[in-house]
CSV table of C-alpha atoms in Angstrom, one decimal:
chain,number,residue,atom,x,y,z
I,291,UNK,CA,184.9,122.4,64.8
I,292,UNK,CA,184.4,119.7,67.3
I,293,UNK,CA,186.4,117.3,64.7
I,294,UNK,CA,189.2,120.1,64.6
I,295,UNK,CA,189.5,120.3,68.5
I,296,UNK,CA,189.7,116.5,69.2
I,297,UNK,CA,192.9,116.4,66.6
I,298,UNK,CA,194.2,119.3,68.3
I,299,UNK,CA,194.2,117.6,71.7
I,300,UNK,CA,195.5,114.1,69.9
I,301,UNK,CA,198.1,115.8,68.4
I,302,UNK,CA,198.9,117.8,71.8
I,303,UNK,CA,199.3,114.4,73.3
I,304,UNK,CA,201.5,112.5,70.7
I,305,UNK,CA,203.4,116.0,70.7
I,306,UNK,CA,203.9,115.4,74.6
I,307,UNK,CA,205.6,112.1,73.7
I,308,UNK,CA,207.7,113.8,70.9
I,309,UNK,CA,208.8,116.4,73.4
I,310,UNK,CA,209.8,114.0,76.0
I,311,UNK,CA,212.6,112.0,73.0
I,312,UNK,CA,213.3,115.2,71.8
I,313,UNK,CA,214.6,116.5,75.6
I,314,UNK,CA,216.8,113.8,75.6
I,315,UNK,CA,218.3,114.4,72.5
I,316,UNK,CA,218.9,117.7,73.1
I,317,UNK,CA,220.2,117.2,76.2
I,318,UNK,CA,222.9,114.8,74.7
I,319,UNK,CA,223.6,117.5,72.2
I,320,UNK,CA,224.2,120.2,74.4
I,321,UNK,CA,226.7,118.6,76.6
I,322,UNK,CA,228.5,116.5,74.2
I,323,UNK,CA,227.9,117.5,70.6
I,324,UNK,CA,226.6,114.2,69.5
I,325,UNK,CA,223.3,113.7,68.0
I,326,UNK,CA,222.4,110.0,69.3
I,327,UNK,CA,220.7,107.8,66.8
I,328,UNK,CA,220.3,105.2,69.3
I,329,UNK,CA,218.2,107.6,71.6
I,330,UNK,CA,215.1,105.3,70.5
I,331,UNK,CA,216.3,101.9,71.1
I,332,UNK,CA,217.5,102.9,74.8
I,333,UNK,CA,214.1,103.9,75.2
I,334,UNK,CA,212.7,100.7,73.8
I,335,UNK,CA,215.1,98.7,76.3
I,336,UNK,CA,213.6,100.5,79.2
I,337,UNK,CA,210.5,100.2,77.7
I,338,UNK,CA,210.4,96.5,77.5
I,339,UNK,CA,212.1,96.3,81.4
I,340,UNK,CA,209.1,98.5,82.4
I,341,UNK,CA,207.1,95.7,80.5
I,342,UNK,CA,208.9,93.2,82.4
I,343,UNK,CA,208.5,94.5,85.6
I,344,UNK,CA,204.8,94.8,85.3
I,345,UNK,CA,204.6,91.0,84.4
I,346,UNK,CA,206.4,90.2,87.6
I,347,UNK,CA,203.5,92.0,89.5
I,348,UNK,CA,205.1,95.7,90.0
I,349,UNK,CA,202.8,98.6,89.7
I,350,UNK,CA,202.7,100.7,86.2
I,351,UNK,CA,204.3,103.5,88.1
I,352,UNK,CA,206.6,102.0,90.4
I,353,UNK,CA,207.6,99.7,87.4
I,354,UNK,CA,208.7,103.0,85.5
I,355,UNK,CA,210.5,104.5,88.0
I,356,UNK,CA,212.5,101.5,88.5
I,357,UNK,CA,213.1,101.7,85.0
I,358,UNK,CA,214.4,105.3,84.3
I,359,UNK,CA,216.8,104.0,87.0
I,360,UNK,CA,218.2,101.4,85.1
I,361,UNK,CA,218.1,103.5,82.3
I,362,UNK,CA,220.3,106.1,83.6
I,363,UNK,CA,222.8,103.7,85.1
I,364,UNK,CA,222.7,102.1,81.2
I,365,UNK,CA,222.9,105.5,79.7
I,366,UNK,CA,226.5,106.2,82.2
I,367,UNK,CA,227.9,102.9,81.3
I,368,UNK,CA,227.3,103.4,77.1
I,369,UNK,CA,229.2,106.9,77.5
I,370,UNK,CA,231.9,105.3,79.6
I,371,UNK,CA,232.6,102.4,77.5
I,372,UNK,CA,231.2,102.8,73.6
I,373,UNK,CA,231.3,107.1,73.6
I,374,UNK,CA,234.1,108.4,75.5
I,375,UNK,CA,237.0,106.0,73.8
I,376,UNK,CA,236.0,107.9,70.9
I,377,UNK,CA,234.6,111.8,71.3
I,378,UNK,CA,238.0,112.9,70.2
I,379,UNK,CA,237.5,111.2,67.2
I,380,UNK,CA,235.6,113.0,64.3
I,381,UNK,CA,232.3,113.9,64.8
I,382,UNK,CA,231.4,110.7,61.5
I,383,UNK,CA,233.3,108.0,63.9
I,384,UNK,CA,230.7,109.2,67.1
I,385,UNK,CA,227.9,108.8,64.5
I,386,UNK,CA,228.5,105.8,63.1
I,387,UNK,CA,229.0,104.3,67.0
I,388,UNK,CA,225.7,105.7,67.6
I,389,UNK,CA,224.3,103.8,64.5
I,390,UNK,CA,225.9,100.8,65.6
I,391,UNK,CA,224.4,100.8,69.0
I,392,UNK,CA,220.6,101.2,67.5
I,393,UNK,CA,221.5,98.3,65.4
I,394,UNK,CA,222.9,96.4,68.0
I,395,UNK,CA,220.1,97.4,71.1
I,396,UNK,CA,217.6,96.5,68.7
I,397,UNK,CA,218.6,93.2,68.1
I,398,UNK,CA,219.2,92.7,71.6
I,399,UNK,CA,216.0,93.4,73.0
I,400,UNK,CA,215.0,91.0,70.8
I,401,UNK,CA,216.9,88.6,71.9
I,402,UNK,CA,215.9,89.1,75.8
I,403,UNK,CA,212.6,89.8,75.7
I,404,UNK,CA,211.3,87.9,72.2
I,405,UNK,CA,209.6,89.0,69.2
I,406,UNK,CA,205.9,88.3,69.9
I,407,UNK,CA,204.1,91.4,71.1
I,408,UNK,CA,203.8,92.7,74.6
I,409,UNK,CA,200.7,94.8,76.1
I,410,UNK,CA,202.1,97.8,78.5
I,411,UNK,CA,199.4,99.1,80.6
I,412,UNK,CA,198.9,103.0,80.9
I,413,UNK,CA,199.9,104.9,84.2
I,414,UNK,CA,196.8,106.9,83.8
I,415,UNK,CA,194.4,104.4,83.6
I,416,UNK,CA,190.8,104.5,81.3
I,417,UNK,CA,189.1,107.8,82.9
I,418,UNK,CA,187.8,110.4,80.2
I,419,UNK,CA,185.5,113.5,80.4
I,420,UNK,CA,183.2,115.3,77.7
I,421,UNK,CA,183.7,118.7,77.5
I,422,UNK,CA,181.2,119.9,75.4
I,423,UNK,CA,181.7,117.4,72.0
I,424,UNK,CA,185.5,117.5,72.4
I,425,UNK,CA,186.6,114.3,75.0
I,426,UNK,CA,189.7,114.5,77.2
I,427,UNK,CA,191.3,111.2,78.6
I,428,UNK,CA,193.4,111.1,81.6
I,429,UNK,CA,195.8,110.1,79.4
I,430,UNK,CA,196.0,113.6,77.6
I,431,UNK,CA,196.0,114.8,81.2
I,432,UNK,CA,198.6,113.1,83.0
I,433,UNK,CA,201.0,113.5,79.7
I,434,UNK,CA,200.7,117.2,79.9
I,435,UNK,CA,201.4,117.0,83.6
I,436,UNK,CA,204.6,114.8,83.4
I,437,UNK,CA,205.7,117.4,80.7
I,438,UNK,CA,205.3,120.2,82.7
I,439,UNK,CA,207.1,118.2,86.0
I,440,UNK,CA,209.6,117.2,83.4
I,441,UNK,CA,210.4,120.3,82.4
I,442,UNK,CA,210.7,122.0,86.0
I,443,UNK,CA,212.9,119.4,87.2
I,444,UNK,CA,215.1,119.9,84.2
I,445,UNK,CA,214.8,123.9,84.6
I,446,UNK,CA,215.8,123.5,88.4
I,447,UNK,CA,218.4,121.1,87.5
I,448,UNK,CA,220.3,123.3,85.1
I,449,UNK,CA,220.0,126.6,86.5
I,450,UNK,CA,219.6,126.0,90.3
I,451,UNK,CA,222.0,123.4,91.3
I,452,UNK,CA,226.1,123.2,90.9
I,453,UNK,CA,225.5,119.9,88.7
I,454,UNK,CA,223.8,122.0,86.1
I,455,UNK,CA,226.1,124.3,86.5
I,456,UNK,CA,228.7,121.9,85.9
I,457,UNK,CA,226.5,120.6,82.8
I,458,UNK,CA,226.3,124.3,81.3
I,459,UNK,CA,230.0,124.6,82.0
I,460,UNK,CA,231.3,121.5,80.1
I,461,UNK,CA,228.2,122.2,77.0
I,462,UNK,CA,229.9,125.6,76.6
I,463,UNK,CA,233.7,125.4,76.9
I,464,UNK,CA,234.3,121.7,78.0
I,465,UNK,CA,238.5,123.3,78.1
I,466,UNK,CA,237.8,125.9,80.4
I,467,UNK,CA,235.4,124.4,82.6
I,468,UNK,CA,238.4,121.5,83.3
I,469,UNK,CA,240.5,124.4,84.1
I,470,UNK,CA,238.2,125.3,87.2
I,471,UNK,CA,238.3,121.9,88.8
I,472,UNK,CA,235.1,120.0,86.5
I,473,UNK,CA,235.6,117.0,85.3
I,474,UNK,CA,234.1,116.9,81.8
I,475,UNK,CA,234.4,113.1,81.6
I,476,UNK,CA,231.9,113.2,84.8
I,477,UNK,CA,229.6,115.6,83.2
I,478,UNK,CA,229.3,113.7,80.0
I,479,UNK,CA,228.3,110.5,82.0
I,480,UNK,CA,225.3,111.9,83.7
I,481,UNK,CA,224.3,114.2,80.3
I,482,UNK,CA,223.7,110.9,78.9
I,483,UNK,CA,222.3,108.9,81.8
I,484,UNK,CA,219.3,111.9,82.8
I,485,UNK,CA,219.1,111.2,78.4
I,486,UNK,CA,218.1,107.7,78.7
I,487,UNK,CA,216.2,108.2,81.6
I,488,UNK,CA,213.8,110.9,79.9
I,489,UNK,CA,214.2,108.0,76.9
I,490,UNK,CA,212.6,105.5,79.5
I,491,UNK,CA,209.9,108.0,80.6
I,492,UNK,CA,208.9,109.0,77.2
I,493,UNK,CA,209.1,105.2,75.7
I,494,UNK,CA,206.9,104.1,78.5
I,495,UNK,CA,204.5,106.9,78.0
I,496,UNK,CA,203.9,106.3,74.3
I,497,UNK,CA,204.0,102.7,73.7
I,498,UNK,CA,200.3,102.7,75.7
I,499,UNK,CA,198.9,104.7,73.5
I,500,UNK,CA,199.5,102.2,70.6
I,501,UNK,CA,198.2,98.7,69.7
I,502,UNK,CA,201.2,96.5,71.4
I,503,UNK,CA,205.2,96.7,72.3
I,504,UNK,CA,206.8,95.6,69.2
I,505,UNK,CA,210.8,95.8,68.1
I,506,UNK,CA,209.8,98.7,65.9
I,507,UNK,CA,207.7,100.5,68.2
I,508,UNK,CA,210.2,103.7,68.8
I,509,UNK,CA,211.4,104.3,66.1
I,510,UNK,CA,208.5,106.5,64.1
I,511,UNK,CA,209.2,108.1,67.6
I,512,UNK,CA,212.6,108.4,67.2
I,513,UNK,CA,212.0,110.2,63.6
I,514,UNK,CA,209.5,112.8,65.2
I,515,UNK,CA,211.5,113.7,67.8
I,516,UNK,CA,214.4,114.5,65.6
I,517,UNK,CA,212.1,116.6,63.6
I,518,UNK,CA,211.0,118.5,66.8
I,519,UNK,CA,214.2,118.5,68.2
I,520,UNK,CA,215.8,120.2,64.2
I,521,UNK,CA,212.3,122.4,64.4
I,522,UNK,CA,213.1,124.1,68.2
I,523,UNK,CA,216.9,123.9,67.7
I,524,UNK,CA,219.4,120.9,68.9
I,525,UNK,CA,220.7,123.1,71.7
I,526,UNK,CA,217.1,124.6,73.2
I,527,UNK,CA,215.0,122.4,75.8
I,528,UNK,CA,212.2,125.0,75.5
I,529,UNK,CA,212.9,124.4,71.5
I,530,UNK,CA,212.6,120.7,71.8
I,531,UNK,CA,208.6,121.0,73.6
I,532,UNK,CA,207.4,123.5,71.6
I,533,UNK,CA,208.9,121.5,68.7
I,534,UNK,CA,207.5,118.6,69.8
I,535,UNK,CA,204.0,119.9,70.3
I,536,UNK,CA,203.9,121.5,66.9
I,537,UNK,CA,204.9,118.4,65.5
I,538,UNK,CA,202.2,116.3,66.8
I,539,UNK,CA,199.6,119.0,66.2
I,540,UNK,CA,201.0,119.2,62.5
I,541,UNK,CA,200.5,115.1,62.5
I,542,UNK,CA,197.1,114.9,63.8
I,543,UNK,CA,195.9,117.8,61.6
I,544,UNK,CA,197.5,116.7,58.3
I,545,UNK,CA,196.7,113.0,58.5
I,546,UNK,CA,192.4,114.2,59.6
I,547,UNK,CA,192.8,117.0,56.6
I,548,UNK,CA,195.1,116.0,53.9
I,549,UNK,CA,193.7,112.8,52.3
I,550,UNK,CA,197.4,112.0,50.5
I,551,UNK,CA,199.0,111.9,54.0
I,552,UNK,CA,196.9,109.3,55.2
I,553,UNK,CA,199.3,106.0,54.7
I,554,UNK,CA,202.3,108.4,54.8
I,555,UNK,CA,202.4,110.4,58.0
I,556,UNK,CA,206.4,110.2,58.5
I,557,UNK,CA,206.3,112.7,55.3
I,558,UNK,CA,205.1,115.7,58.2
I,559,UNK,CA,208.1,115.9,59.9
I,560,UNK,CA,210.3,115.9,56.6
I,561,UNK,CA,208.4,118.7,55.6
I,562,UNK,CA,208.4,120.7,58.7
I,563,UNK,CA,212.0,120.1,59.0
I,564,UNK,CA,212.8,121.1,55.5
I,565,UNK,CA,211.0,124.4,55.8
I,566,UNK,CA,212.7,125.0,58.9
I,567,UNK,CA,215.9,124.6,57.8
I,568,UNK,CA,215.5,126.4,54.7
I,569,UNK,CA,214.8,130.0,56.5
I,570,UNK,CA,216.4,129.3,59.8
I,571,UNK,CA,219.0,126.6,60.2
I,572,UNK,CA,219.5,126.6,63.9
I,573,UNK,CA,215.8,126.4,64.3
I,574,UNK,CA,213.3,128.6,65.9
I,575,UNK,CA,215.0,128.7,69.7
I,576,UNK,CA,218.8,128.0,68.3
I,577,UNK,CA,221.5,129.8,69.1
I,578,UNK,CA,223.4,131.9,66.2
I,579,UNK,CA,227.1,131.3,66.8
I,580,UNK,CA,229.7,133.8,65.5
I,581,UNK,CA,233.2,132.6,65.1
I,582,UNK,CA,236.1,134.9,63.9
I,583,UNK,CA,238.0,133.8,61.4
């Protein structure tokens, strides 16, 4: 039992991580349709700047701060000058520009930062406690907490302020919504910039949790967060965290339990996503849309 709880509480916490991508994905999705394969390698360019910024002396949380900034000015200026040129296009034109930008930010980072790995220090620092056999880090902690501070933020956003308004508007009928005065174009910018700054928030929340900062860090990350994202629904925040979370908990649990998934624990989310899709397309939150014909 005490074996099952501690993979319950790993898997909570890698779900947390999973949940963080998989906002920002959705969030993209919602506002502009487009499902960004590059969502990981924005994160892993914030990432590396939070890296860099820590190596200059800046404190872990100041350093990440500074980082989701940059990452939302980087996120307006790649739907300004890559995405809008081409969101009339067809939807395979949008994807293969996404494609092209994880390609390209990849090698990129790379280039600026090096290939050797880098060691990102946590924002919650070493402290655990024991609760009965089961141990809970500050880690697990302080990744439930940003979650939940994540998540109210974005629920105040959307449904208590005129820019979330303005967000919902353009998501929903991006024609009418230019009609009453909002500038679509406007909206799309800062649906992806809040993206890669929840990109730059969950990349620097996972990557201490692993061995080093690598070039391939994100992308596993970037695999489970689709799944979680295809498991809540592409167009439901509250899909994309409890998507997340049963993701992770599905990891954790499979790769302790199931001896074959040991070596192959990207196979989880493949499977969760192909069950999902087989009974319920749009996903456990999804919205069924009805169009006449």
């Amino acid at each position: 039992m005490t074996l099952f709880l501690q993979q319950l509480m790993n898997g909570i916490g890698n779900g947390v991580i999973y949940a963080s991508v998989a906002l920002a994905l959705v969030l993209i999705y919602r506002t502009t349709g487009v499902l960004n394969f590059a969502q990981g390698e924005m994160a892993l360019f914030s990432t590396y700047i939070t890296w860099k910024l820590t190596d200059w002396g800046v404190g872990i949380v100041a350093a990440i701060f500074i980082s989701m900034l940059i990452a939302f000015a980087m996120g307006a200026l790649v739907e300004l000058v890559l995405i809008r040129p081409v969101e009339k296009k067809p939807p395979f034109v949008v994807l293969i520009v996404t494609i092209g930008m994880f390609l390209a930010l990849n090698s990129i980072t790379q280039l600026v930062f090096g290939t050797d790995e880098k060691q990102l220090p946590s924002a919650f620092g070493d402290h655990s406690w024991s609760v009965g056999d089961v141990r809970i880090t500050g880690e697990f902690v302080g990744l439930i907490c940003v979650l939940a501070l994540t998540c109210t933020l974005l629920w105040i956003l959307l449904q208590k302020t005129k820019l979330g308004l303005g967000l919902r508007a353009v998501a929903s009928n991006p024609e009418s919504a230019r009609l009453v005065g909002i500038s679509s174009g406007t909206m799309l910018m800062i649906g992806w910039a809040i993206s890669a700054s929840l990109g730059a928030l969950g990349g620097a929340m996972y990557v201490p949790t692993t061995p080093a900062l690598t070039a391939g860090s994100l992308q596993a990350v970037l695999v489970y967060a689709f799944a979680a994202a295809a498991l809540g629904g592409f167009d439901s925040p509250v899909g994309a965290v409890v998507g997340g979370l049963i993701v992770g908990v599905a990891e954790a649990l499979a790769i302790e339990y199931i001896e074959p998934l040991h070596d192959i624990t990207l196979l989880v989310p493949f499977l969760l996503i192909g069950v999902v899709l087989l009974y319920r397309p749009t996903g456990l939150f999804g919205r069924n849309i009805v169009e006449r014909v």
